[in-house]
């Protein structure tokens, strides 16, 4: 009975034909168990009608009332705006996509029930694209789960499928507790936990669900973290059974690069470079993580490893998360390696046609010793030539599956390429051990000498004018500055708009400065050319969204303003701030916030003022927030969990680590079932 759910296909459910089955497969859903583990990521309360007068921005609500006016509004974008009223107040319904008949029917609606999320807009409180009906049925009996979806699958459909499976469970076809039963841990068993999460009864505190601390969530989070840990440990075991290319000692080119650098490697860089070289001289494929704060000089360490590989007549592939960063690496590596007679190839999504063919030929023929690129390195027509080492920069931007896929691509003749992962995300040590449980870890715990510390100030945005004139002064004396516009909303569109507006305003206020703009919705070409202007000193001020967060190196930039800094995680603030203080100029970081500032936020921003040590900042961040608060690995982008949160659930990790190793040793069948249940088996991951 217990295996029934994962042995029956989704097509056994009502309403699931081949087309839908195919779409479900895209979400990783194949059997009935998969449906249960496709968990909601939030909930809405549609069990009651909210009086319009009581709505606050951010609330998800059901409202009932009538339309009192309905007109087309001409703003930045044309929209249909309906004013909707009950006895307690009025709210605006806004539609960016609408038809003439829709406009007419809305105009005449004397009664509607609407569902949606209220936000602050141009017309006061607004709901964008509410669901609405003139003939509503009874209100929902339980909280409404909201699932991750893909094109062509609606929320309603997923809800329906989940309810069908829950009904089947009522007939005794239930989930098997895998491994030891973790019921004691949370006081709830796997079957009730799953049922609860797909259909939380009314009256459950929606806020408690939001924090992920409900026993049902904790019960499943434990399993998910265990499955994740099992996967990483299994990867490690498997890869240690495989052969790696065993290299000789680094030779002349390696020494030549060091000698020609124009600076002396720090002790930490030498130590880590040695650890890597030693790994690659062994028989097992290297799996090593290099952690080093922003500016600690990870790139040169990567370059040394690549030379070591080239000296053994093999190729190195380096993957960076953004075009900007890949291009910067390409320039650095070319500067370092070309004088030694080594060829660097370059691949990105924007590279097309003949140029792309040229680069592909360099790669396939093995004429390029080093290949640098973005995700484009995964594409089918990329064939490496004797790939000896895969380097992944800024790992937190990539998932485990990408790491696996790239390595698998390089598997050759039973040999696995060595793998080096570099990250500047300062995460507390306890978390590193879980996020990277498959790897050995090196830390570059020393910054190159001669960096002047950054002075950080926390300033209310009411003093914006002062800040602007400070920038004017500094830039007129040759300094370069960043102005970072952060998330003012979850939507990238709005973030880019904010950056555009800021750039316009600053350009008007500071006519003597040359001001550029980069944001995520620009083409890679445009982005790169603006970055280049800034890098070569042709711009004084760069207005940017957080796209500049990762890795960008402009040593002359010594000033940074961060808007709405209170909304960012400390890890991200630290990353951003790491863009300055790279040269010899005295550097300043101004963290603007919008008052009033809560106690926790104040304390957090103060940490930024007091310290420049990424690891210290990460530890303090964890302390101040404490487990149980919304935050976490999701924000730093580390691992995509459905439900678990490495930070919030860190208290589980000490138990999970030994448990995973015991299971792999003594009960591999259950371990495998658990990984499958959470869609985490190494095979599945590498196919994503
Ligand atoms: P990150 O670790 O953030 O990737 P980078 O590798 O980009 O840091 O290095 C930051 C800057 O420091 C670069 O301009 C690099 O050339 C320089 N650098 C690296 N190592 C040293 C060193 N030992 N001494 C002086 N400058 C160094
Ligand atoms: Mg870097």
Coordinates of N, CA, C and O in Angstrom, one line a residue, residues 295-432:
X295 N 36.8 41.1 -2.9 CA 38.1 41.7 -3.0 C 39.2 41.0 -2.5 O 40.4 41.5 -2.4
X296 N 39.0 39.7 -2.0 CA 40.1 39.0 -1.4 C 41.1 38.4 -2.5 O 42.1 37.9 -2.2
X297 N 40.7 38.6 -3.8 CA 41.6 38.1 -4.8 C 41.4 36.6 -5.2 O 42.4 35.9 -5.3
X298 N 40.2 36.2 -5.5 CA 39.9 34.8 -5.8 C 40.3 34.6 -7.3 O 40.7 33.5 -7.7
X299 N 40.2 35.6 -8.1 CA 40.4 35.4 -9.6 C 41.8 34.9 -9.9 O 41.9 34.0 -10.7
X300 N 42.8 35.5 -9.3 CA 44.1 35.1 -9.6 C 44.4 33.7 -9.2 O 45.1 32.9 -9.8
X301 N 43.8 33.3 -8.1 CA 43.9 31.9 -7.6 C 43.3 31.0 -8.7 O 43.9 29.9 -9.0
X302 N 42.2 31.4 -9.3 CA 41.5 30.6 -10.3 C 42.5 30.5 -11.5 O 42.6 29.5 -12.2
X303 N 43.1 31.6 -11.9 CA 44.0 31.7 -13.0 C 45.2 30.8 -12.8 O 45.6 30.1 -13.8
X304 N 45.7 30.7 -11.6 CA 46.8 29.8 -11.4 C 46.4 28.4 -11.6 O 47.1 27.6 -12.2
X305 N 45.2 28.0 -11.1 CA 44.8 26.6 -11.3 C 44.6 26.3 -12.8 O 44.9 25.2 -13.2
X306 N 44.1 27.3 -13.5 CA 43.9 27.1 -15.0 C 45.3 26.8 -15.6 O 45.4 26.0 -16.5
X307 N 46.3 27.5 -15.2 CA 47.6 27.3 -15.8 C 48.1 25.9 -15.5 O 48.7 25.2 -16.3
X308 N 47.9 25.6 -14.2 CA 48.3 24.2 -13.8 C 47.7 23.2 -14.7 O 48.4 22.2 -15.2
X309 N 46.5 23.4 -15.0 CA 45.7 22.4 -15.9 C 46.3 22.5 -17.3 O 46.6 21.4 -18.0
X310 N 46.6 23.7 -17.8 CA 47.1 23.9 -19.2 C 48.5 23.2 -19.3 O 48.8 22.6 -20.3
X311 N 49.3 23.3 -18.2 CA 50.6 22.7 -18.2 C 50.5 21.1 -18.3 O 51.4 20.5 -18.7
X312 N 49.3 20.6 -18.0 CA 49.1 19.2 -18.2 C 48.2 18.9 -19.4 O 47.6 17.9 -19.5
X313 N 48.3 19.9 -20.3 CA 47.7 19.7 -21.6 C 46.2 19.5 -21.6 O 45.6 18.7 -22.4
X314 N 45.5 20.1 -20.7 CA 44.0 20.0 -20.6 C 43.4 21.4 -20.6 O 44.1 22.4 -20.4
X315 N 42.1 21.4 -20.7 CA 41.3 22.6 -20.8 C 40.6 23.0 -19.5 O 40.3 22.1 -18.8
X316 N 40.4 24.3 -19.3 CA 39.7 24.7 -18.1 C 38.4 25.5 -18.6 O 38.5 26.3 -19.5
X317 N 37.3 25.2 -18.0 CA 36.1 26.0 -18.3 C 35.7 26.8 -17.0 O 35.7 26.3 -15.9
X318 N 35.4 28.1 -17.2 CA 35.1 29.0 -16.1 C 33.7 29.6 -16.4 O 33.4 30.2 -17.4
X319 N 32.8 29.4 -15.5 CA 31.4 29.9 -15.6 C 31.1 31.0 -14.6 O 31.3 30.8 -13.4
X320 N 30.7 32.1 -15.2 CA 30.3 33.2 -14.3 C 28.8 33.5 -14.5 O 28.2 33.2 -15.5
X321 N 28.2 34.0 -13.4 CA 26.7 34.2 -13.5 C 26.2 35.3 -14.3 O 25.0 35.2 -14.7
X322 N 27.0 36.3 -14.7 CA 26.4 37.4 -15.5 C 27.4 37.7 -16.7 O 28.6 37.3 -16.6
X323 N 26.9 38.3 -17.7 CA 27.7 38.7 -18.8 C 28.8 39.6 -18.4 O 29.9 39.5 -18.8
X324 N 28.4 40.6 -17.6 CA 29.4 41.6 -17.1 C 30.6 40.9 -16.5 O 31.7 41.2 -16.8
X325 N 30.3 40.0 -15.6 CA 31.3 39.3 -14.9 C 32.2 38.4 -15.8 O 33.4 38.3 -15.7
X326 N 31.5 37.7 -16.7 CA 32.2 36.8 -17.6 C 33.2 37.6 -18.5 O 34.3 37.2 -18.7
X327 N 32.7 38.8 -18.9 CA 33.5 39.6 -19.8 C 34.7 40.1 -19.0 O 35.9 40.2 -19.5
X328 N 34.5 40.5 -17.7 CA 35.6 41.0 -16.9 C 36.6 39.9 -16.7 O 37.8 40.1 -16.8
X329 N 36.2 38.7 -16.4 CA 37.1 37.5 -16.3 C 37.9 37.3 -17.6 O 39.1 37.1 -17.6
X330 N 37.2 37.4 -18.7 CA 37.8 37.2 -20.0 C 39.0 38.2 -20.2 O 40.1 37.9 -20.5
X331 N 38.7 39.5 -19.8 CA 39.8 40.5 -19.9 C 40.9 40.2 -19.0 O 42.1 40.2 -19.4
X332 N 40.6 39.9 -17.7 CA 41.7 39.6 -16.8 C 42.5 38.4 -17.2 O 43.7 38.4 -17.2
X333 N 41.8 37.3 -17.6 CA 42.5 36.1 -17.9 C 43.4 36.3 -19.2 O 44.5 35.8 -19.3
X334 N 42.8 37.1 -20.1 CA 43.6 37.4 -21.3 C 44.9 38.1 -21.0 O 46.0 37.8 -21.5
X335 N 44.7 39.1 -20.1 CA 45.9 39.9 -19.7 C 46.9 39.1 -19.1 O 48.1 39.3 -19.3
X336 N 46.5 38.1 -18.3 CA 47.5 37.3 -17.5 C 48.0 36.2 -18.4 O 49.2 35.9 -18.4
X337 N 47.2 35.6 -19.2 CA 47.6 34.3 -19.9 C 48.2 34.5 -21.3 O 49.0 33.7 -21.7
X338 N 47.7 35.5 -22.0 CA 48.1 35.7 -23.4 C 49.7 35.9 -23.4 O 50.3 35.3 -24.3
X339 N 50.2 36.7 -22.5 CA 51.7 36.8 -22.6 C 52.4 35.5 -22.4 O 53.6 35.4 -22.7
X340 N 51.8 34.5 -21.8 CA 52.4 33.2 -21.6 C 52.1 32.3 -22.8 O 52.5 31.1 -22.7
X341 N 51.5 32.8 -23.8 CA 51.2 32.0 -25.0 C 50.0 31.1 -24.8 O 49.8 30.2 -25.6
X342 N 49.1 31.5 -23.9 CA 47.9 30.7 -23.7 C 46.7 31.4 -24.4 O 46.6 32.6 -24.3
X343 N 45.8 30.6 -24.9 CA 44.6 31.2 -25.6 C 43.4 31.1 -24.7 O 43.1 30.0 -24.2
X344 N 42.6 32.2 -24.6 CA 41.4 32.2 -23.9 C 40.2 32.4 -24.8 O 40.2 33.3 -25.6
X345 N 39.2 31.5 -24.8 CA 38.0 31.6 -25.6 C 36.9 32.2 -24.7 O 36.9 32.1 -23.5
X346 N 35.9 32.6 -25.4 CA 34.8 33.4 -24.7 C 33.5 33.1 -25.3 O 33.3 33.0 -26.5
X347 N 32.5 32.8 -24.5 CA 31.2 32.4 -25.0 C 30.1 33.0 -24.1 O 30.2 32.9 -22.9
X348 N 29.1 33.6 -24.8 CA 28.0 34.1 -24.0 C 26.8 34.0 -24.8 O 26.8 33.8 -26.0
X349 N 25.6 34.3 -24.3 CA 24.4 34.2 -25.0 C 24.3 35.2 -26.1 O 23.7 35.0 -27.1
X350 N 25.0 36.3 -25.9 CA 24.8 37.4 -27.0 C 25.7 37.1 -28.2 O 25.6 37.8 -29.2
X351 N 26.7 36.2 -28.0 CA 27.6 35.9 -29.1 C 26.9 35.1 -30.2 O 26.4 34.0 -29.9
X352 N 26.8 35.6 -31.4 CA 26.0 34.9 -32.4 C 26.9 34.7 -33.7 O 27.9 35.4 -33.9
X353 N 26.4 33.9 -34.6 CA 26.9 33.8 -36.0 C 28.4 33.4 -36.1 O 28.8 32.5 -35.4
X354 N 29.1 34.2 -36.9 CA 30.4 33.8 -37.3 C 31.3 33.9 -36.0 O 32.2 33.0 -35.8
X355 N 31.2 34.9 -35.2 CA 32.0 35.1 -34.1 C 31.9 33.9 -33.1 O 32.8 33.4 -32.5
X356 N 30.6 33.4 -33.0 CA 30.4 32.3 -32.1 C 31.0 31.0 -32.7 O 31.7 30.3 -31.9
X357 N 30.9 30.9 -34.0 CA 31.6 29.7 -34.6 C 33.1 29.7 -34.4 O 33.7 28.7 -34.1
X358 N 33.7 30.9 -34.5 CA 35.1 31.0 -34.3 C 35.5 30.5 -32.9 O 36.4 29.7 -32.7
X359 N 34.7 31.0 -31.9 CA 35.0 30.6 -30.5 C 34.8 29.1 -30.3 O 35.6 28.4 -29.6
X360 N 33.7 28.6 -30.9 CA 33.4 27.2 -30.7 C 34.5 26.3 -31.3 O 34.9 25.3 -30.7
X361 N 35.1 26.8 -32.4 CA 36.2 26.1 -33.1 C 37.4 26.1 -32.1 O 38.1 25.0 -32.0
X362 N 37.7 27.2 -31.5 CA 38.8 27.3 -30.6 C 38.6 26.3 -29.4 O 39.6 25.6 -29.0
X363 N 37.4 26.1 -29.0 CA 37.1 25.3 -27.9 C 37.2 23.8 -28.3 O 37.9 23.0 -27.6
X364 N 36.5 23.4 -29.3 CA 36.5 22.0 -29.8 C 37.8 21.5 -30.2 O 38.2 20.4 -29.8
X365 N 38.6 22.4 -30.8 CA 39.9 21.9 -31.3 C 40.9 21.8 -30.2 O 42.0 21.2 -30.3
X366 N 40.6 22.4 -29.0 CA 41.6 22.5 -27.9 C 42.6 23.5 -28.1 O 43.5 23.6 -27.3
X367 N 42.5 24.4 -29.1 CA 43.4 25.5 -29.2 C 43.3 26.5 -28.0 O 44.2 27.1 -27.6
X368 N 42.1 26.6 -27.5 CA 41.9 27.4 -26.3 C 42.2 26.6 -25.1 O 41.6 25.5 -24.9
X369 N 43.1 27.1 -24.3 CA 43.4 26.4 -23.0 C 42.3 26.7 -22.0 O 42.1 25.9 -21.0
X370 N 41.8 27.9 -22.1 CA 40.8 28.3 -21.1 C 39.5 28.8 -21.8 O 39.6 29.5 -22.8
X371 N 38.4 28.4 -21.3 CA 37.1 28.9 -21.9 C 36.3 29.6 -20.8 O 36.1 29.1 -19.7
X372 N 35.9 30.8 -21.1 CA 35.1 31.6 -20.1 C 33.8 31.9 -20.7 O 33.6 32.2 -21.8
X373 N 32.7 31.8 -19.8 CA 31.4 32.1 -20.3 C 30.4 32.1 -19.2 O 30.6 32.0 -18.1
X374 N 29.1 32.4 -19.7 CA 28.0 32.3 -18.8 C 27.3 31.0 -19.0 O 28.0 30.0 -19.4
X375 N 26.0 30.9 -18.7 CA 25.3 29.6 -18.8 C 25.5 29.1 -20.2 O 25.2 27.9 -20.5
X376 N 25.8 29.9 -21.2 CA 26.0 29.5 -22.6 C 26.9 28.3 -22.7 O 26.9 27.6 -23.7
X377 N 27.8 28.1 -21.7 CA 28.7 26.9 -21.7 C 27.9 25.6 -21.7 O 28.5 24.6 -22.1
X378 N 26.7 25.6 -21.3 CA 25.9 24.4 -21.2 C 25.3 24.0 -22.6 O 24.9 22.8 -22.7
X379 N 25.3 24.9 -23.5 CA 24.6 24.6 -24.8 C 25.2 23.4 -25.5 O 26.3 23.0 -25.4
X380 N 24.3 22.7 -26.2 CA 24.6 21.4 -26.8 C 25.8 21.5 -27.8 O 26.6 20.5 -27.9
X381 N 25.9 22.6 -28.5 CA 27.0 22.6 -29.5 C 28.3 23.0 -28.9 O 29.3 23.2 -29.6
X382 N 28.4 23.1 -27.6 CA 29.7 23.4 -27.0 C 30.4 22.0 -26.6 O 29.9 21.3 -25.8
X383 N 31.5 21.7 -27.3 CA 32.2 20.5 -27.0 C 33.6 20.8 -26.5 O 34.4 21.3 -27.2
X384 N 33.8 20.5 -25.2 CA 35.1 20.8 -24.7 C 36.1 19.8 -25.2 O 35.8 18.7 -25.6
X385 N 37.4 20.2 -25.1 CA 38.4 19.3 -25.5 C 39.3 19.0 -24.3 O 40.0 19.8 -23.7
X386 N 39.2 17.7 -23.9 CA 40.0 17.3 -22.7 C 39.8 18.3 -21.5 O 40.7 18.9 -21.0
X387 N 38.6 18.3 -21.1 CA 38.2 19.3 -20.0 C 38.8 18.7 -18.6 O 38.5 17.6 -18.2
X388 N 39.7 19.5 -18.1 CA 40.4 19.0 -16.9 C 39.9 19.7 -15.6 O 40.0 19.2 -14.5
X389 N 39.3 20.9 -15.8 CA 38.9 21.6 -14.6 C 37.7 22.5 -14.9 O 37.7 23.2 -16.0
X390 N 36.7 22.5 -14.0 CA 35.6 23.4 -14.2 C 35.6 24.3 -13.0 O 35.7 23.9 -11.8
X391 N 35.6 25.6 -13.3 CA 35.6 26.6 -12.2 C 34.2 27.4 -12.3 O 33.8 27.8 -13.3
X392 N 33.6 27.4 -11.1 CA 32.3 28.1 -11.1 C 32.4 29.3 -10.2 O 32.7 29.1 -9.0
X393 N 32.2 30.5 -10.7 CA 32.4 31.7 -9.9 C 31.1 32.2 -9.3 O 30.1 32.0 -9.9
X394 N 31.2 32.7 -8.1 CA 30.0 33.2 -7.4 C 28.9 32.2 -7.4 O 27.8 32.3 -7.9
X395 N 29.2 31.0 -6.8 CA 28.4 29.9 -6.8 C 27.0 30.1 -6.3 O 26.0 29.5 -6.8
X396 N 26.8 31.1 -5.4 CA 25.4 31.3 -4.9 C 24.4 31.7 -5.9 O 23.2 31.6 -5.7
X397 N 24.9 32.0 -7.1 CA 24.0 32.4 -8.2 C 23.6 31.1 -9.0 O 22.7 31.2 -9.8
X398 N 24.2 30.0 -8.7 CA 23.9 28.8 -9.5 C 23.4 27.8 -8.5 O 23.8 27.7 -7.4
X399 N 22.6 26.9 -9.0 CA 22.1 25.8 -8.1 C 23.0 24.6 -8.2 O 23.9 24.5 -9.1
X400 N 22.8 23.6 -7.3 CA 23.5 22.4 -7.4 C 23.4 21.7 -8.7 O 24.4 21.2 -9.2
X401 N 22.2 21.8 -9.3 CA 22.0 21.0 -10.6 C 22.9 21.6 -11.7 O 23.4 20.8 -12.5
X402 N 23.2 22.9 -11.7 CA 24.0 23.4 -12.7 C 25.5 23.0 -12.6 O 26.2 22.7 -13.5
X403 N 25.9 23.0 -11.3 CA 27.2 22.5 -11.0 C 27.4 21.1 -11.5 O 28.4 20.7 -12.1
X404 N 26.4 20.2 -11.2 CA 26.5 18.8 -11.6 C 26.5 18.7 -13.1 O 27.2 17.9 -13.7
X405 N 25.6 19.5 -13.8 CA 25.4 19.4 -15.2 C 26.7 19.7 -15.9 O 27.2 19.0 -16.9
X406 N 27.4 20.8 -15.5 CA 28.6 21.2 -16.2 C 29.7 20.2 -16.0 O 30.5 19.9 -16.9
X407 N 29.7 19.6 -14.8 CA 30.8 18.6 -14.6 C 30.5 17.3 -15.4 O 31.4 16.8 -16.0
X408 N 29.2 17.0 -15.5 CA 28.9 15.8 -16.3 C 29.2 16.0 -17.8 O 29.6 15.0 -18.4
X409 N 29.0 17.2 -18.2 CA 29.3 17.5 -19.6 C 30.8 17.2 -19.9 O 31.2 16.9 -21.0
X410 N 31.6 17.4 -18.9 CA 33.1 17.2 -19.1 C 33.5 15.8 -18.8 O 34.7 15.5 -19.0
X411 N 32.6 14.9 -18.5 CA 33.0 13.6 -18.2 C 33.6 12.9 -19.4 O 33.0 13.0 -20.5
X412 N 34.7 12.3 -19.3 CA 35.4 11.8 -20.5 C 36.1 10.6 -20.1 O 36.9 10.5 -19.3
X413 N 35.7 9.5 -20.8 CA 36.5 8.3 -20.7 C 36.6 7.8 -19.3 O 37.6 7.2 -18.8
X414 N 35.5 8.0 -18.5 CA 35.5 7.6 -17.1 C 36.2 8.5 -16.2 O 36.4 8.3 -15.0
X415 N 36.8 9.6 -16.7 CA 37.4 10.6 -15.9 C 36.5 11.7 -15.6 O 35.7 12.1 -16.5
X416 N 36.5 12.3 -14.4 CA 35.7 13.4 -14.1 C 36.6 14.7 -14.0 O 37.6 14.6 -13.4
X417 N 36.2 15.8 -14.6 CA 37.0 17.0 -14.4 C 37.1 17.4 -12.9 O 36.1 17.2 -12.2
X418 N 38.2 18.1 -12.6 CA 38.2 18.7 -11.2 C 37.2 19.8 -11.2 O 36.9 20.4 -12.2
X419 N 36.8 20.1 -10.0 CA 35.8 21.2 -9.9 C 36.2 22.2 -8.7 O 36.4 21.8 -7.6
X420 N 36.1 23.4 -9.1 CA 36.5 24.5 -8.1 C 35.3 25.5 -8.1 O 34.8 25.9 -9.1
X421 N 34.8 25.7 -6.9 CA 33.7 26.6 -6.8 C 34.1 27.8 -6.0 O 34.7 27.6 -4.9
X422 N 33.9 29.0 -6.5 CA 34.3 30.2 -5.7 C 33.1 31.0 -5.3 O 32.2 31.3 -6.1
X423 N 33.1 31.4 -4.0 CA 32.0 32.2 -3.6 C 32.4 33.3 -2.6 O 33.3 33.2 -1.8
X424 N 31.8 34.5 -2.8 CA 32.0 35.6 -1.9 C 30.9 35.7 -0.9 O 30.9 36.6 -0.1
X425 N 29.9 34.9 -1.0 CA 28.8 35.0 -0.1 C 29.3 34.6 1.3 O 29.6 33.5 1.5
X426 N 29.3 35.6 2.2 CA 29.8 35.2 3.5 C 28.7 34.5 4.3 O 27.7 35.1 4.7
X427 N 28.8 33.2 4.4 CA 27.8 32.5 5.2 C 28.4 31.9 6.4 O 29.6 31.5 6.4
X428 N 27.6 31.9 7.5 CA 28.2 31.3 8.7 C 28.6 29.9 8.5 O 28.1 29.1 7.6
X429 N 29.7 29.5 9.2 CA 30.3 28.2 9.0 C 29.4 27.0 9.0 O 29.5 26.1 8.2
X430 N 28.5 27.1 10.0 CA 27.6 25.9 10.2 C 26.8 25.7 8.9 O 26.5 24.6 8.5
X431 N 26.4 26.8 8.2 CA 25.6 26.7 7.0 C 26.4 26.2 5.8 O 26.0 25.4 5.0
X432 N 27.7 26.7 5.8 CA 28.5 26.3 4.7 C 28.6 24.7 4.7 O 28.6 24.1 3.6

